[in-house]
Tab-separated table of C-alpha atoms and ligand atoms in Angstrom:
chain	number	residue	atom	x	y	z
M	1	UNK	CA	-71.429	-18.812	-100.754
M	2	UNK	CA	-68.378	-18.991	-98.248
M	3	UNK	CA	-65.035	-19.039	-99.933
M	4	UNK	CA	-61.334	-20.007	-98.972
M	5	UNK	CA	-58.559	-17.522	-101.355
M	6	UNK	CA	-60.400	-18.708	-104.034
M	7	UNK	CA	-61.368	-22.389	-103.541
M	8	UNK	CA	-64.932	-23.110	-102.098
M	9	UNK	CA	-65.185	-26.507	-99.384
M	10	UNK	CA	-66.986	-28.879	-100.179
M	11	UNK	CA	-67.395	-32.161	-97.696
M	12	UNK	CA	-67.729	-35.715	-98.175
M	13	UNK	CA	-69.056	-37.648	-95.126
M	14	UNK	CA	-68.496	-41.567	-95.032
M	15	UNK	CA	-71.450	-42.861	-93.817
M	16	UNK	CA	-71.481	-47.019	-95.321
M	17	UNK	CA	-69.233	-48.503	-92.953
M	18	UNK	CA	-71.318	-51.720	-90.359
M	19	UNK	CA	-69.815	-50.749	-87.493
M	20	UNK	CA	-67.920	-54.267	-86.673
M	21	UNK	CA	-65.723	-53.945	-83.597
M	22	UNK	CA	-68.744	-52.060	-81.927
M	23	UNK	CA	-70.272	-55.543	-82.554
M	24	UNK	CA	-73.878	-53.513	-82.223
M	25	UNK	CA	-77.165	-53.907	-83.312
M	26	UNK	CA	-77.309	-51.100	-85.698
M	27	UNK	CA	-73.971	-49.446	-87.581
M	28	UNK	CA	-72.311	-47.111	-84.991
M	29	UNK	CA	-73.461	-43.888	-86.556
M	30	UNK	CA	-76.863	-44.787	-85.582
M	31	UNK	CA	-76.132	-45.318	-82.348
M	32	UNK	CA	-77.594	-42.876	-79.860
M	33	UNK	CA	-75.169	-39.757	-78.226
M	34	UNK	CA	-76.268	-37.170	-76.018
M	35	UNK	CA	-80.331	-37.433	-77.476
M	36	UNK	CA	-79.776	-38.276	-80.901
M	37	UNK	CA	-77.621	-40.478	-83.454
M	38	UNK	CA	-73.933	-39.794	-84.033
M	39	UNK	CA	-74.249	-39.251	-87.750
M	40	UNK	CA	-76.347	-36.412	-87.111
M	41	UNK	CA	-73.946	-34.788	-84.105
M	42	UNK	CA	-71.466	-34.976	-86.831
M	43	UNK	CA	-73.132	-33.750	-89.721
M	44	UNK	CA	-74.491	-30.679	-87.824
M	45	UNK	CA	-70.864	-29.717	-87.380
M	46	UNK	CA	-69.750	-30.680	-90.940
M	47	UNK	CA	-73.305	-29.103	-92.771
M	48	UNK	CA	-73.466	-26.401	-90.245
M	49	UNK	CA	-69.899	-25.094	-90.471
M	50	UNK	CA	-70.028	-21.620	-92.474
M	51	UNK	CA	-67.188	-22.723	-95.367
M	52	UNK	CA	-69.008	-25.669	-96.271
M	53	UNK	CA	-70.923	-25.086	-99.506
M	54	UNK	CA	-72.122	-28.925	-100.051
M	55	UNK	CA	-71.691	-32.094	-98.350
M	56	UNK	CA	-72.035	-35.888	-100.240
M	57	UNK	CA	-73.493	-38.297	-97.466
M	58	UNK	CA	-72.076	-41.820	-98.595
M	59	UNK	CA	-74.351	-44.659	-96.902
M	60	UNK	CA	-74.679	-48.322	-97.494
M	61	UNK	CA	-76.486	-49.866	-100.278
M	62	UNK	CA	-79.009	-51.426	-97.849
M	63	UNK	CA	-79.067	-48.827	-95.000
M	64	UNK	CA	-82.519	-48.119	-93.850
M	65	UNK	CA	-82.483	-45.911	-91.111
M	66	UNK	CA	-80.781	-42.956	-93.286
M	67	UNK	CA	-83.991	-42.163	-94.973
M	68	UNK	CA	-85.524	-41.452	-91.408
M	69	UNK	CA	-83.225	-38.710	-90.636
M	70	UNK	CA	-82.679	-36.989	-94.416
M	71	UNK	CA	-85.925	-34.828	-93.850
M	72	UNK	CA	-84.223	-33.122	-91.010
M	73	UNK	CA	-81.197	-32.125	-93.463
M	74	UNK	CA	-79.863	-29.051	-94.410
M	75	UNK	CA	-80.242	-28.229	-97.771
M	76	UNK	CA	-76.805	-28.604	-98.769
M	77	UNK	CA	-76.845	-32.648	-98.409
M	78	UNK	CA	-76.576	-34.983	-101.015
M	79	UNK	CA	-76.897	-38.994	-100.699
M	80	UNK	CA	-74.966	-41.122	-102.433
M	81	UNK	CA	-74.061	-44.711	-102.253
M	82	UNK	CA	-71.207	-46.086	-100.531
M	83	UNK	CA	-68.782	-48.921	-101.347
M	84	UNK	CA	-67.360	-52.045	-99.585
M	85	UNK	CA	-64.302	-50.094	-98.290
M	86	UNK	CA	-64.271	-46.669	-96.884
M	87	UNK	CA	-62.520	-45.403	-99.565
M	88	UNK	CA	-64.454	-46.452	-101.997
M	89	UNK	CA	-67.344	-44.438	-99.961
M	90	UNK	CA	-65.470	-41.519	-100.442
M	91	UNK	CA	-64.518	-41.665	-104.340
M	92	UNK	CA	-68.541	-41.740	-104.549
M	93	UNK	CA	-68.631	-38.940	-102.535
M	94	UNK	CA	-66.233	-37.162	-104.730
M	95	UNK	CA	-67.724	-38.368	-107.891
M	96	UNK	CA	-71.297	-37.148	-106.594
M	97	UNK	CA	-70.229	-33.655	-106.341
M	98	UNK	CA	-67.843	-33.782	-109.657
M	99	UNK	CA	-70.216	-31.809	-111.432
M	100	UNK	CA	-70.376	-29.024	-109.176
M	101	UNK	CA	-66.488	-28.667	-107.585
M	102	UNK	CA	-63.689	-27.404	-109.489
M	103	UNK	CA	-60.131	-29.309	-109.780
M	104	UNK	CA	-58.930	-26.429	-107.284
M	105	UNK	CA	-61.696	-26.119	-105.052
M	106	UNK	CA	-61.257	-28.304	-101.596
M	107	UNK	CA	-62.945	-31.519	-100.600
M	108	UNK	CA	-62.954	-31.580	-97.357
M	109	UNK	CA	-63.813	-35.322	-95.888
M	110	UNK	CA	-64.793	-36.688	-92.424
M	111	UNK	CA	-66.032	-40.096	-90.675
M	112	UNK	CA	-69.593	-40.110	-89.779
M	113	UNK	CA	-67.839	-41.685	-86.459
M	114	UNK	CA	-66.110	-38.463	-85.359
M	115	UNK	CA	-69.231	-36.510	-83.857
M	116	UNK	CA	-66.822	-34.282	-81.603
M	117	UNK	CA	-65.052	-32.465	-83.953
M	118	UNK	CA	-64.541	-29.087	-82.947
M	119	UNK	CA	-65.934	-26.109	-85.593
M	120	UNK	CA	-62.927	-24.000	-84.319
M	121	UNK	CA	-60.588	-26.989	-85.607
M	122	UNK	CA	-62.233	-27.124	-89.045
M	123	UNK	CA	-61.646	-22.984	-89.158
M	124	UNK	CA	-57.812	-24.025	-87.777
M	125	UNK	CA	-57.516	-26.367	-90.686
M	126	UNK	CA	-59.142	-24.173	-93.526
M	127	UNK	CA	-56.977	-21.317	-92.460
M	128	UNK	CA	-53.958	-23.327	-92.371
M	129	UNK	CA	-54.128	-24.823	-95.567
M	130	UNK	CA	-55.771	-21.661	-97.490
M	131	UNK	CA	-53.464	-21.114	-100.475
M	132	UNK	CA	-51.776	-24.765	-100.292
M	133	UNK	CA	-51.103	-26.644	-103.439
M	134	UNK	CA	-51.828	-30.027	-101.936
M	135	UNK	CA	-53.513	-30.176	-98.864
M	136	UNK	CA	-53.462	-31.937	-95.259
M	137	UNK	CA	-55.126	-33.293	-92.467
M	138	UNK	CA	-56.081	-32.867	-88.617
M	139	UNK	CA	-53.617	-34.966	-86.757
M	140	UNK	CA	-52.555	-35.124	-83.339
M	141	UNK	CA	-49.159	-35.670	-81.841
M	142	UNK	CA	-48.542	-38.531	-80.092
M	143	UNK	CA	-48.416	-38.596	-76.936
M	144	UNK	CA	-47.279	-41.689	-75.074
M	145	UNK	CA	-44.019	-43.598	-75.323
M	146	UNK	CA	-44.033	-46.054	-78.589
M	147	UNK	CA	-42.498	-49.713	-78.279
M	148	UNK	CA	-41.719	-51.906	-80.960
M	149	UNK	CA	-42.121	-55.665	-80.020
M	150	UNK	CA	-42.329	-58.758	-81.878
M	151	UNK	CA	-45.021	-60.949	-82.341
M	152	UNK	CA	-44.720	-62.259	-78.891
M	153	UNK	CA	-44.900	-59.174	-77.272
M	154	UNK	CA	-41.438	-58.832	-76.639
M	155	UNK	CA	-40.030	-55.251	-76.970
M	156	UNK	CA	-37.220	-54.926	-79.215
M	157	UNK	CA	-37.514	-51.404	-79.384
M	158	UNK	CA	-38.594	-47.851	-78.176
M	159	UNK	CA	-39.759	-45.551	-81.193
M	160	UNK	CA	-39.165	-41.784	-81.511
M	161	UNK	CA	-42.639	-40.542	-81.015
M	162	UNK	CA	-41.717	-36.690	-81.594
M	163	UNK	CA	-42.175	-37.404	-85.735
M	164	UNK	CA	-45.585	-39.568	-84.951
M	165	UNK	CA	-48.776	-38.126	-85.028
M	166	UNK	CA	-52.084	-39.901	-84.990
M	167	UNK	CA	-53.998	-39.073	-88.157
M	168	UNK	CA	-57.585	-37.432	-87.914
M	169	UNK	CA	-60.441	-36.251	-89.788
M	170	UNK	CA	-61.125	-34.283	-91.754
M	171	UNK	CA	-58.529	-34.707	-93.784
M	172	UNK	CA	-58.744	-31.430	-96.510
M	173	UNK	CA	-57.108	-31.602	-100.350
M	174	UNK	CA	-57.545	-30.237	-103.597
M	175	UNK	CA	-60.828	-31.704	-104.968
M	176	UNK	CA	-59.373	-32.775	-108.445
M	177	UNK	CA	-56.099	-34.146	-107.083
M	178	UNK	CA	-57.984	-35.968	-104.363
M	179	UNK	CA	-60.456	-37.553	-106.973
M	180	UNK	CA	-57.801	-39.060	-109.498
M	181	UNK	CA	-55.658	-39.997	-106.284
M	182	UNK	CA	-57.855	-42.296	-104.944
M	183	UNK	CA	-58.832	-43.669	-108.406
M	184	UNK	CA	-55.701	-44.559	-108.983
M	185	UNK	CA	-55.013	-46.032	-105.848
M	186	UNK	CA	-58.176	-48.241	-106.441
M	187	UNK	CA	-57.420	-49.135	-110.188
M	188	UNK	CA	-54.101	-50.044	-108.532
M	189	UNK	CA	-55.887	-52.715	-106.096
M	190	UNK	CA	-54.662	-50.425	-103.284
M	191	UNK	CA	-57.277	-49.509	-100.144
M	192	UNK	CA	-56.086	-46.579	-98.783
M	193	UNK	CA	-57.078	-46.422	-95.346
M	194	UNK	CA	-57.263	-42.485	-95.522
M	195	UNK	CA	-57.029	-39.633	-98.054
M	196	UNK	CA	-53.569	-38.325	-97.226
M	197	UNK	CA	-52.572	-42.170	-98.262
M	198	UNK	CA	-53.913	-41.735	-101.299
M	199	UNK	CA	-52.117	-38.239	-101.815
M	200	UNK	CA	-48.700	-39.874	-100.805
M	201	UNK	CA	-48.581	-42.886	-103.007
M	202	UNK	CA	-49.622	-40.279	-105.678
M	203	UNK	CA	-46.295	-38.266	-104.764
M	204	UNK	CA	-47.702	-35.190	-103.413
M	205	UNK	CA	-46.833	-34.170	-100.009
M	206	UNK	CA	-49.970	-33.411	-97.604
M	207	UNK	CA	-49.260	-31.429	-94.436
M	208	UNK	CA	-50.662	-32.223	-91.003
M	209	UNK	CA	-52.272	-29.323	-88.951
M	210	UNK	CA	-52.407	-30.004	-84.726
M	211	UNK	CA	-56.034	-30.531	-83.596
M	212	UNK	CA	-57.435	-31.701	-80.682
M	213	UNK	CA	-57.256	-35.041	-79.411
M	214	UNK	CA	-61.229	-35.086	-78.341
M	215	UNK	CA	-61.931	-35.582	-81.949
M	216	UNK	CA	-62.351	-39.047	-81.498
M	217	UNK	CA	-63.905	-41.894	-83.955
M	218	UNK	CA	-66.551	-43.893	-82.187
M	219	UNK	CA	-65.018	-47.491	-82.928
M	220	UNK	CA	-65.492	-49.351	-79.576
M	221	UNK	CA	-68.079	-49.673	-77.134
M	222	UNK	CA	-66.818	-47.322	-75.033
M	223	UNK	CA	-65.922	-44.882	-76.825
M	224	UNK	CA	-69.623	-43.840	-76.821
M	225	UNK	CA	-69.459	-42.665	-73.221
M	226	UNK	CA	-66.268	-41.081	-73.864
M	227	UNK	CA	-68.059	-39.005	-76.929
M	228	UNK	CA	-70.893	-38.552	-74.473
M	229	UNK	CA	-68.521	-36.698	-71.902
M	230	UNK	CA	-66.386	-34.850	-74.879
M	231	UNK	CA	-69.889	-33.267	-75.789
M	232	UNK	CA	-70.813	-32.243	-72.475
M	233	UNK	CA	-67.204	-30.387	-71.475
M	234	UNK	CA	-67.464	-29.140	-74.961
M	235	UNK	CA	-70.624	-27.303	-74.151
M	236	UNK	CA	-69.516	-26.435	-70.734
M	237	UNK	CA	-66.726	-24.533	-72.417
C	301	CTP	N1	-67.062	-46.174	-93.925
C	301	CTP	C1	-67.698	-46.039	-95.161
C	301	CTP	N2	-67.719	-47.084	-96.032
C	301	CTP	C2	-67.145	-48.254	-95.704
C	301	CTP	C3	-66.488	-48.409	-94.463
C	301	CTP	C4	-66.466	-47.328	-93.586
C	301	CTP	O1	-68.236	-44.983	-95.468
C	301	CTP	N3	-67.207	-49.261	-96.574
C	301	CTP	C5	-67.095	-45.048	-92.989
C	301	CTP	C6	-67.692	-45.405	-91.638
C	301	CTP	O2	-69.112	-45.345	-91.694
C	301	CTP	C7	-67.054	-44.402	-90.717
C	301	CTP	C8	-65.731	-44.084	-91.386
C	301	CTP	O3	-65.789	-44.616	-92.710
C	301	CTP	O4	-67.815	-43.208	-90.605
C	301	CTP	C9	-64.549	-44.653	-90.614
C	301	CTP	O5	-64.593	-46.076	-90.675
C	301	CTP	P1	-64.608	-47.059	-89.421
C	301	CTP	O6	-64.423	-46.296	-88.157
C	301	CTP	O7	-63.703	-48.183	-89.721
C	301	CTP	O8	-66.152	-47.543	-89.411
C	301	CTP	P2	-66.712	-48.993	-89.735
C	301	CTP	O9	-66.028	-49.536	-90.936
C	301	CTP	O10	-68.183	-48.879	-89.760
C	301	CTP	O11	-66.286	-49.813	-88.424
C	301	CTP	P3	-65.528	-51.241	-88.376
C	301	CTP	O12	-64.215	-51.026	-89.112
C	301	CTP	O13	-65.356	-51.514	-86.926
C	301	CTP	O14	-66.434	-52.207	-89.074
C	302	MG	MG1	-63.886	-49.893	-90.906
């Protein structure tokens, strides 16, 4: 079993979501990349990477296609039932592998959607945030110039992009802080859109750690030739 310091990895993959602004027949991470589906691009990078001790596949209620694939899976999968909002996906996720992971151990979560995220960004991450109370997440800086505008699309102002950073997966934390964060934010009626949301509003302070920019979540249509061409230069390189 791979260890960080002390703390073992384990992942939680958010698999439930429909896929609506790809507007496609099936949910995105069925969707075919480079010879097969993106969930499985992605969780041969999250199940294959060498910390990872267990990973918590969270899919729909009434997915059918999952079933199709799970023979293929390493043994370190687990499926468990998604919610209505991603981050109720992930508190399954979390819940699912309660009875294994310590409070101090790290769950380590990331979108189905991202299939090009680099192993050597995970090992950047892990090392990164090895002995960390709290925790962080890939991010990436941003890169263009910002403008603030009104609802008419009228600029009123240019923002200082050199504190902005666009927020990635995975995003890493301690397992038992992570758990109770996002149960609280829940209980509270809040829907965190990621984890490190749920860490703020819980008044910890999560760190971000650079990665690259080719991580990219599959949300449009055209994002799957994009992913197609990331996979290719990655294997060129
Ligand atoms: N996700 C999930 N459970 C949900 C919603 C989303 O597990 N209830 C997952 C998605 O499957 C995806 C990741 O969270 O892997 C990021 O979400 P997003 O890119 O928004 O995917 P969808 O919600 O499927 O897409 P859309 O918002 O366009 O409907
Ligand atoms: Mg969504």
């Amino acid at each position: 079993m791979s260890r960080t310091g002390d703390a073992r990895v384990f992942a939680i993959v958010p698999a439930a979501g429909s896929g609506r602004r790809m507007g496609a027949e099936v949910p995105k991470q069925y969707l075919e990349l480079a010879g097969r589906t993106v969930i499985e691009h992605t969780l041969a990078r999250i199940a294959g990477h060498a910390a990872v001790v267990r990973v918590a596949i969270a899919i729909a209620a009434d997915d059918a296609r999952f079933a199709a694939l799970a023979p293929q899976l390493p043994d370190a999968c687990r499926v468990v039932t998604g919610g209505a909002e991603r981050c109720h996906s992930v508190l399954a996720g979390l819940d699912a592998l309660a009875d294994e992971a310590t409070d101090d151990d790290w769950a380590l979560v990331h979108d189905a959607a991202r299939p090009c995220v680099r192993s050597t960004d995970i090992d950047t991450m892990i090392e990164a945030l090895a002995g960390h109370a709290v925790g962080g997440i890939l991010a990436a800086p941003v890169r263009d110039t910002l403008k603030r505008c009104d609802a008419d699309g009228n600029i009123e102002a240019t923002v200082d992009r050199n504190a902005l950073w666009h927020a990635l997966t995975p995003q890493m934390f301690r397992f038992g802080a992570l758990r109770r964060a996002l149960r609280a934010a829940l209980d509270a009626g809040e829907l965190v859109t990621d984890e490190a949301q749920a860490i703020e509003r819980s008044g910890l302070v999560p760190r971000v750690v650079a990665g690259h920019a080719d991580n990219i979540k599959i949300t449009h249509p055209a994002d799957l030739a994009l992913a197609e061409l990331i996979l290719a230069a990655q294997a060129r390189a």
